[in-house]
C-alpha positions as a Python dict, from the first residue, in 0.01 Angstrom:
ca = {
    (1, 'M'): (0, 0, 0),
    (2, 'K'): (-261, -56, 255),
    (3, 'K'): (-130, 231, 432),
    (4, 'I'): (-184, 439, 138),
    (5, 'S'): (-491, 288, 68),
    (6, 'G'): (-645, 371, 432),
    (7, 'S'): (-529, 756, 423),
    (8, 'F'): (-685, 779, 77),
    (9, 'I'): (-1016, 650, 223),
    (10, 'A'): (-965, 855, 506),
    (11, 'L'): (-937, 1201, 307),
    (12, 'V'): (-1232, 1108, 81),
    (13, 'L'): (-1455, 1065, 430),
    (14, 'I'): (-1315, 1369, 531),
    (15, 'V'): (-1381, 1566, 202),
    (16, 'L'): (-1718, 1438, 220),
    (17, 'V'): (-1812, 1549, 589),
    (18, 'L'): (-1678, 1880, 487),
    (19, 'G'): (-1858, 1917, 188),
    (20, 'F'): (-2202, 1832, 340),
    (21, 'L'): (-2108, 2058, 631),
    (22, 'S'): (-2040, 2345, 380),
    (23, 'G'): (-2353, 2275, 239),
    (24, 'L'): (-2567, 2267, 539),
    (25, 'V'): (-2391, 2594, 647),
    (26, 'G'): (-2441, 2762, 301),
    (27, 'E'): (-2837, 2680, 295),
    (28, 'L'): (-2867, 2824, 637),
    (29, 'W'): (-2715, 3129, 498),
    (30, 'L'): (-2921, 3179, 200),
    (31, 'N'): (-3216, 3119, 409),
    (32, 'S'): (-3101, 3348, 680),
    (33, 'F'): (-2998, 3667, 446),
    (34, 'L'): (-3141, 3638, 106),
    (35, 'M'): (-3474, 3474, 114),
    (36, 'P'): (-3795, 3651, 307),
    (37, 'N'): (-3872, 3527, 627),
    (38, 'S'): (-4155, 3333, 506),
    (39, 'Y'): (-3878, 3099, 351),
    (40, 'I'): (-3666, 3074, 660),
    (41, 'N'): (-3843, 2758, 809),
    (42, 'F'): (-3728, 2483, 578),
    (43, 'K'): (-3707, 2122, 611),
    (44, 'S'): (-3471, 2006, 356),
    (45, 'Y'): (-3302, 2093, 42),
    (46, 'S'): (-3591, 1957, -185),
    (47, 'D'): (-3816, 2189, 8),
    (48, 'L'): (-3577, 2502, -43),
    (49, 'S'): (-3568, 2404, -376),
    (50, 'H'): (-3938, 2381, -434),
    (51, 'K'): (-3977, 2745, -247),
    (52, 'L'): (-3717, 2877, -505),
    (53, 'D'): (-3912, 2720, -795),
    (54, 'E'): (-4229, 2904, -644),
    (55, 'L'): (-4065, 3232, -595),
    (56, 'I'): (-3935, 3201, -963),
    (57, 'G'): (-4306, 3119, -1085),
    (58, 'T'): (-4423, 3439, -915),
    (59, 'Q'): (-4261, 3657, -1175),
    (60, 'N'): (-4527, 3630, -1431),
    (61, 'K'): (-4786, 3727, -1186),
    (62, 'T'): (-4601, 4022, -1020),
    (63, 'K'): (-4557, 4123, -1396),
    (64, 'N'): (-4965, 4098, -1445),
    (65, 'L'): (-4993, 4329, -1087),
    (66, 'Q'): (-4790, 4558, -1252),
    (67, 'E'): (-4968, 4616, -1566),
    (68, 'Q'): (-5309, 4652, -1348),
    (69, 'D'): (-5169, 4901, -1135),
    (70, 'L'): (-5032, 5082, -1445),
    (71, 'L'): (-5387, 5062, -1590),
    (72, 'V'): (-5523, 5215, -1283),
    (73, 'S'): (-5269, 5474, -1299),
    (74, 'E'): (-5336, 5558, -1660),
    (75, 'A'): (-5727, 5559, -1603),
    (76, 'I'): (-5675, 5783, -1374),
    (77, 'N'): (-5421, 6050, -1465),
    (78, 'K'): (-5651, 6061, -1788),
    (79, 'V'): (-5943, 6216, -1585),
    (80, 'R'): (-5764, 6392, -1317),
    (81, 'P'): (-5674, 6688, -1547),
    (82, 'A'): (-6082, 6762, -1597),
    (83, 'V'): (-6163, 6732, -1255),
    (84, 'V'): (-6233, 7055, -1019),
    (85, 'G'): (-6292, 7132, -671),
    (86, 'I'): (-6570, 7379, -624),
    (87, 'Y'): (-6529, 7607, -304),
    (88, 'K'): (-6739, 7873, -134),
    (89, 'D'): (-6639, 8234, -276),
    (90, 'K'): (-6394, 8443, -62),
    (91, 'K'): (-6276, 8773, -67),
    (92, 'F'): (-5907, 8739, -101),
    (93, 'T'): (-5655, 9030, 26),
    (94, 'A'): (-5259, 9032, -45),
    (95, 'E'): (-5200, 8867, 321),
    (96, 'A'): (-5057, 8498, 284),
    (97, 'N'): (-5345, 8369, 542),
    (98, 'S'): (-5590, 8459, 284),
    (99, 'T'): (-5665, 8156, 110),
    (100, 'L'): (-5922, 7875, 26),
    (101, 'L'): (-5938, 7640, 361),
    (102, 'P'): (-6073, 7308, 366),
    (103, 'S'): (-6376, 7419, 546),
    (104, 'D'): (-6443, 7631, 226),
    (105, 'Y'): (-6452, 7293, -12),
    (106, 'L'): (-6793, 7190, -132),
    (107, 'G'): (-6748, 6933, -365),
    (108, 'Q'): (-6656, 6810, -718),
    (109, 'G'): (-6738, 6881, -1058),
    (110, 'M'): (-6609, 6769, -1415),
    (111, 'I'): (-6512, 6967, -1725),
    (112, 'V'): (-6734, 6844, -2048),
    (113, 'T'): (-6611, 7150, -2284),
    (114, 'N'): (-6250, 7314, -2347),
    (115, 'D'): (-6383, 7632, -2354),
    (116, 'G'): (-6525, 7601, -1974),
    (117, 'W'): (-6843, 7420, -1900),
    (118, 'I'): (-6834, 7192, -1605),
    (119, 'V'): (-7103, 6959, -1464),
    (120, 'S'): (-7168, 6877, -1097),
    (121, 'H'): (-7449, 6803, -874),
    (122, 'V'): (-7664, 7037, -623),
    (123, 'S'): (-7558, 6775, -336),
    (124, 'A'): (-7170, 6906, -357),
    (125, 'L'): (-7317, 7269, -264),
    (126, 'K'): (-7456, 7087, 92),
    (127, 'N'): (-7766, 7348, 12),
    (128, 'D'): (-7501, 7657, 39),
    (129, 'K'): (-7667, 7954, -173),
    (130, 'S'): (-7333, 8159, -159),
    (131, 'S'): (-7141, 8235, -488),
    (132, 'V'): (-6855, 7959, -563),
    (133, 'L'): (-6507, 7916, -704),
    (134, 'I'): (-6376, 7652, -928),
    (135, 'V'): (-6032, 7524, -857),
    (136, 'T'): (-5878, 7359, -1158),
    (137, 'S'): (-5608, 7072, -1136),
    (138, 'D'): (-5325, 7291, -1179),
    (139, 'N'): (-5458, 7478, -843),
    (140, 'Q'): (-5573, 7839, -1048),
    (141, 'I'): (-5854, 7999, -894),
    (142, 'R'): (-6121, 8069, -1167),
    (143, 'E'): (-6420, 8310, -1107),
    (144, 'V'): (-6773, 8143, -1209),
    (145, 'E'): (-6955, 8326, -1528),
    (146, 'K'): (-7275, 8130, -1512),
    (147, 'I'): (-7454, 7853, -1360),
    (148, 'V'): (-7756, 7657, -1544),
    (149, 'A'): (-7943, 7424, -1312),
    (150, 'D'): (-8163, 7112, -1415),
    (151, 'L'): (-8428, 7093, -1114),
    (152, 'D'): (-8547, 6789, -1192),
    (153, 'T'): (-8209, 6583, -1180),
    (154, 'G'): (-8031, 6804, -954),
    (155, 'V'): (-7727, 6852, -1194),
    (156, 'F'): (-7612, 7208, -1251),
    (157, 'F'): (-7345, 7337, -1525),
    (158, 'I'): (-7103, 7587, -1415),
    (159, 'K'): (-6932, 7819, -1698),
    (160, 'I'): (-6593, 7955, -1608),
    (161, 'P'): (-6393, 8182, -1873),
    (162, 'V'): (-6124, 7999, -1961),
    (163, 'N'): (-6041, 7817, -2295),
    (164, 'G'): (-5830, 7500, -2389),
    (165, 'L'): (-5940, 7297, -2090),
    (166, 'P'): (-5870, 6930, -2048),
    (167, 'V'): (-6182, 6725, -2109),
    (168, 'A'): (-6328, 6380, -1994),
    (169, 'E'): (-6436, 6129, -2229),
    (170, 'F'): (-6770, 5963, -2131),
    (171, 'N'): (-6912, 5603, -2130),
    (172, 'L'): (-7240, 5485, -2144),
    (173, 'K'): (-7444, 5245, -1848),
    (174, 'E'): (-7474, 4973, -2104),
    (175, 'N'): (-7081, 4930, -2107),
    (176, 'L'): (-7069, 4827, -1744),
    (177, 'V'): (-7136, 4521, -1568),
    (178, 'T'): (-7175, 4465, -1169),
    (179, 'N'): (-6870, 4460, -962),
    (180, 'Q'): (-6670, 4646, -1227),
    (181, 'E'): (-6414, 4863, -1047),
    (182, 'V'): (-6427, 5203, -1069),
    (183, 'F'): (-6278, 5532, -896),
    (184, 'V'): (-6416, 5843, -767),
    (185, 'F'): (-6232, 6179, -665),
    (186, 'G'): (-6237, 6325, -308),
    (187, 'P'): (-6096, 6665, -189),
    (188, 'D'): (-5724, 6742, -300),
    (189, 'Q'): (-5819, 6498, -593),
    (190, 'A'): (-5758, 6214, -358),
    (191, 'V'): (-5864, 5864, -549),
    (192, 'V'): (-6105, 5641, -361),
    (193, 'N'): (-6150, 5289, -497),
    (194, 'S'): (-6515, 5157, -530),
    (195, 'S'): (-6714, 4880, -730),
    (196, 'I'): (-7033, 4860, -902),
    (197, 'R'): (-7317, 4701, -677),
    (198, 'D'): (-7647, 4766, -882),
    (199, 'L'): (-7658, 4907, -1246),
    (200, 'N'): (-8026, 4974, -1191),
    (201, 'F'): (-8059, 5085, -832),
    (202, 'S'): (-8393, 5271, -716),
    (203, 'V'): (-8510, 5370, -371),
    (204, 'G'): (-8830, 5189, -284),
    (205, 'E'): (-8876, 5118, 61),
    (206, 'T'): (-9262, 5104, 86),
    (207, 'A'): (-9535, 5027, -156),
    (208, 'E'): (-9609, 5429, -214),
    (209, 'E'): (-9254, 5501, -294),
    (210, 'L'): (-9263, 5206, -567),
    (211, 'I'): (-9527, 5433, -777),
    (212, 'R'): (-9299, 5613, -1010),
    (213, 'D'): (-9363, 5948, -1185),
    (214, 'S'): (-9291, 5997, -1534),
    (215, 'E'): (-9077, 6293, -1496),
    (216, 'V'): (-8865, 6177, -1225),
    (217, 'F'): (-8549, 5983, -1284),
    (218, 'Y'): (-8521, 5686, -1066),
    (219, 'K'): (-8280, 5421, -1175),
    (220, 'Y'): (-7919, 5509, -1040),
    (221, 'I'): (-7610, 5292, -1023),
    (222, 'E'): (-7518, 5193, -654),
    (223, 'L'): (-7119, 5169, -575),
    (224, 'N'): (-7040, 4921, -302),
    (225, 'N'): (-6902, 5167, -64),
    (226, 'N'): (-7145, 5263, 194),
    (227, 'S'): (-6932, 5581, 301),
    (228, 'L'): (-6745, 5716, 20),
    (229, 'G'): (-6686, 6058, 221),
    (230, 'N'): (-6697, 6378, 53),
    (231, 'V'): (-6716, 6276, -323),
    (232, 'L'): (-7015, 6485, -382),
    (233, 'G'): (-7025, 6579, -760),
    (234, 'S'): (-6727, 6395, -861),
    (235, 'P'): (-6710, 6183, -1198),
    (236, 'V'): (-6721, 5802, -1132),
    (237, 'V'): (-6411, 5657, -1361),
    (238, 'T'): (-6370, 5294, -1540),
    (239, 'L'): (-6019, 5158, -1618),
    (240, 'D'): (-6047, 5271, -1951),
    (241, 'G'): (-6051, 5634, -1828),
    (242, 'R'): (-6408, 5731, -1919),
    (243, 'V'): (-6674, 5860, -1707),
    (244, 'S'): (-6990, 5678, -1636),
    (245, 'G'): (-7180, 5907, -1436),
    (246, 'I'): (-7164, 6185, -1115),
    (247, 'V'): (-7161, 6082, -731),
    (248, 'I'): (-7483, 6247, -580),
    (249, 'S'): (-7502, 6089, -269),
    (250, 'K'): (-7245, 5988, 29),
    (251, 'T'): (-7416, 5625, 11),
    (252, 'G'): (-7303, 5587, -309),
    (253, 'L'): (-7587, 5660, -582),
    (254, 'V'): (-7471, 5770, -907),
    (255, 'L'): (-7605, 5966, -1173),
    (256, 'P'): (-7568, 5801, -1507),
    (257, 'L'): (-7420, 6014, -1770),
    (258, 'D'): (-7683, 5859, -2000),
    (259, 'H'): (-7932, 6075, -1885),
    (260, 'L'): (-7752, 6387, -1904),
    (261, 'V'): (-7691, 6376, -2262),
    (262, 'A'): (-7973, 6606, -2404),
    (263, 'Q'): (-7921, 6871, -2112),
    (264, 'M'): (-7540, 6870, -2215),
    (265, 'R'): (-7631, 6942, -2586),
    (266, 'A'): (-7862, 7231, -2487),
    (267, 'V'): (-7644, 7410, -2219),
    (268, 'I'): (-7334, 7393, -2479),
    (269, 'K'): (-7550, 7516, -2738),
    (270, 'N'): (-7708, 7811, -2482),
    (271, 'E'): (-8030, 7663, -2553),
    (272, 'T'): (-8301, 7598, -2311),
    (273, 'W'): (-8369, 7268, -2259),
    (274, 'I'): (-8740, 7144, -2185),
    (275, 'R'): (-8804, 6804, -2070),
    (276, 'P'): (-9035, 6596, -2254),
    (277, 'S'): (-9345, 6539, -2013),
    (278, 'L'): (-9575, 6217, -2012),
    (279, 'G'): (-9766, 6288, -1695),
    (280, 'I'): (-9844, 5977, -1583),
    (281, 'S'): (-9755, 5750, -1245),
    (282, 'F'): (-9679, 5387, -1289),
    (283, 'Y'): (-9545, 5088, -1136),
    (284, 'D'): (-9233, 4944, -1297),
    (285, 'L'): (-9259, 4593, -1305),
    (286, 'S'): (-8928, 4444, -1275),
    (287, 'E'): (-8935, 4598, -933),
    (288, 'I'): (-9234, 4424, -832),
    (289, 'L'): (-9217, 4063, -646),
    (290, 'N'): (-9563, 3910, -689),
    (291, 'A'): (-9624, 3553, -782),
    (292, 'N'): (-9971, 3654, -903),
    (293, 'I'): (-9754, 3893, -1167),
    (294, 'K'): (-9585, 3697, -1426),
    (295, 'D'): (-9455, 4003, -1627),
    (296, 'K'): (-9129, 4143, -1513),
    (297, 'K'): (-9080, 4380, -1798),
    (298, 'G'): (-9269, 4699, -1896),
    (299, 'A'): (-9485, 4936, -1667),
    (300, 'L'): (-9816, 4936, -1536),
    (301, 'V'): (-9957, 5242, -1588),
    (302, 'L'): (-10196, 5386, -1290),
    (303, 'A'): (-10301, 5721, -1380),
    (304, 'S'): (-10253, 6084, -1477),
    (305, 'L'): (-9983, 6246, -1188),
    (306, 'G'): (-10199, 6376, -928),
    (307, 'S'): (-10456, 6105, -913),
    (308, 'A'): (-10269, 5816, -829),
    (309, 'K'): (-10145, 5888, -458),
}
């Protein structure tokens, strides 16, 4: 009986040892082959169990990240069909090497009516006086029918003889916030990510530059990127797939669409738009840092234009 009891105990001990070793080997195998590298350096089973719980806990975070990616993709795809490339005009031949090249690229534009009106900025033309061609998102080359320029803002409107075009939806500056994520387009409709640094940026390095003219727009949106590359004339797109402005400089200055509503309406109706003229120069008090000036709103009128400077 004692011999049987001793044999039984020995058998139990052997089973326990083998079970422990099997568990240890299994844990090593799991870490080596199934888990990411960051999970290999486990200290104990409880440590591994905790890491497994962490991994499972990231499921919702991963889902949220995927949802954010989908929002970005949807916003870009919503606007992309309305984005066009502006190229130098080229006299084509039947040869395959007669094609538009990157060196012919000037900038971007945005379709604002389905019958062919496009808005862009003079900065996109790089001071090129030659005629231009428009390349739509489906890679169709379109000749220009008409160009209307607004010299005060540098915006110009291009008409191409095409109907049924996709158009962009607009957003007002009042619906934007600082640090909001936005997107712009570059050559070949490459997407550049950015964010809003300032909703009321104005250039004013000297006291003389702070004197504003009533006929000159000066309150821009500024993006965080100091070097956006060749995205001049590109629409600025928010996550809801709407356009808030167009890029007018490589340093990230954006002309808000709010300022172009009247011009766009006039151009579409084939009317001549005349900008109202106040004829004054003034200080914008929100830009003045002076302990003796308590009022930070409104304007301090200096004189009629021509007599203040």
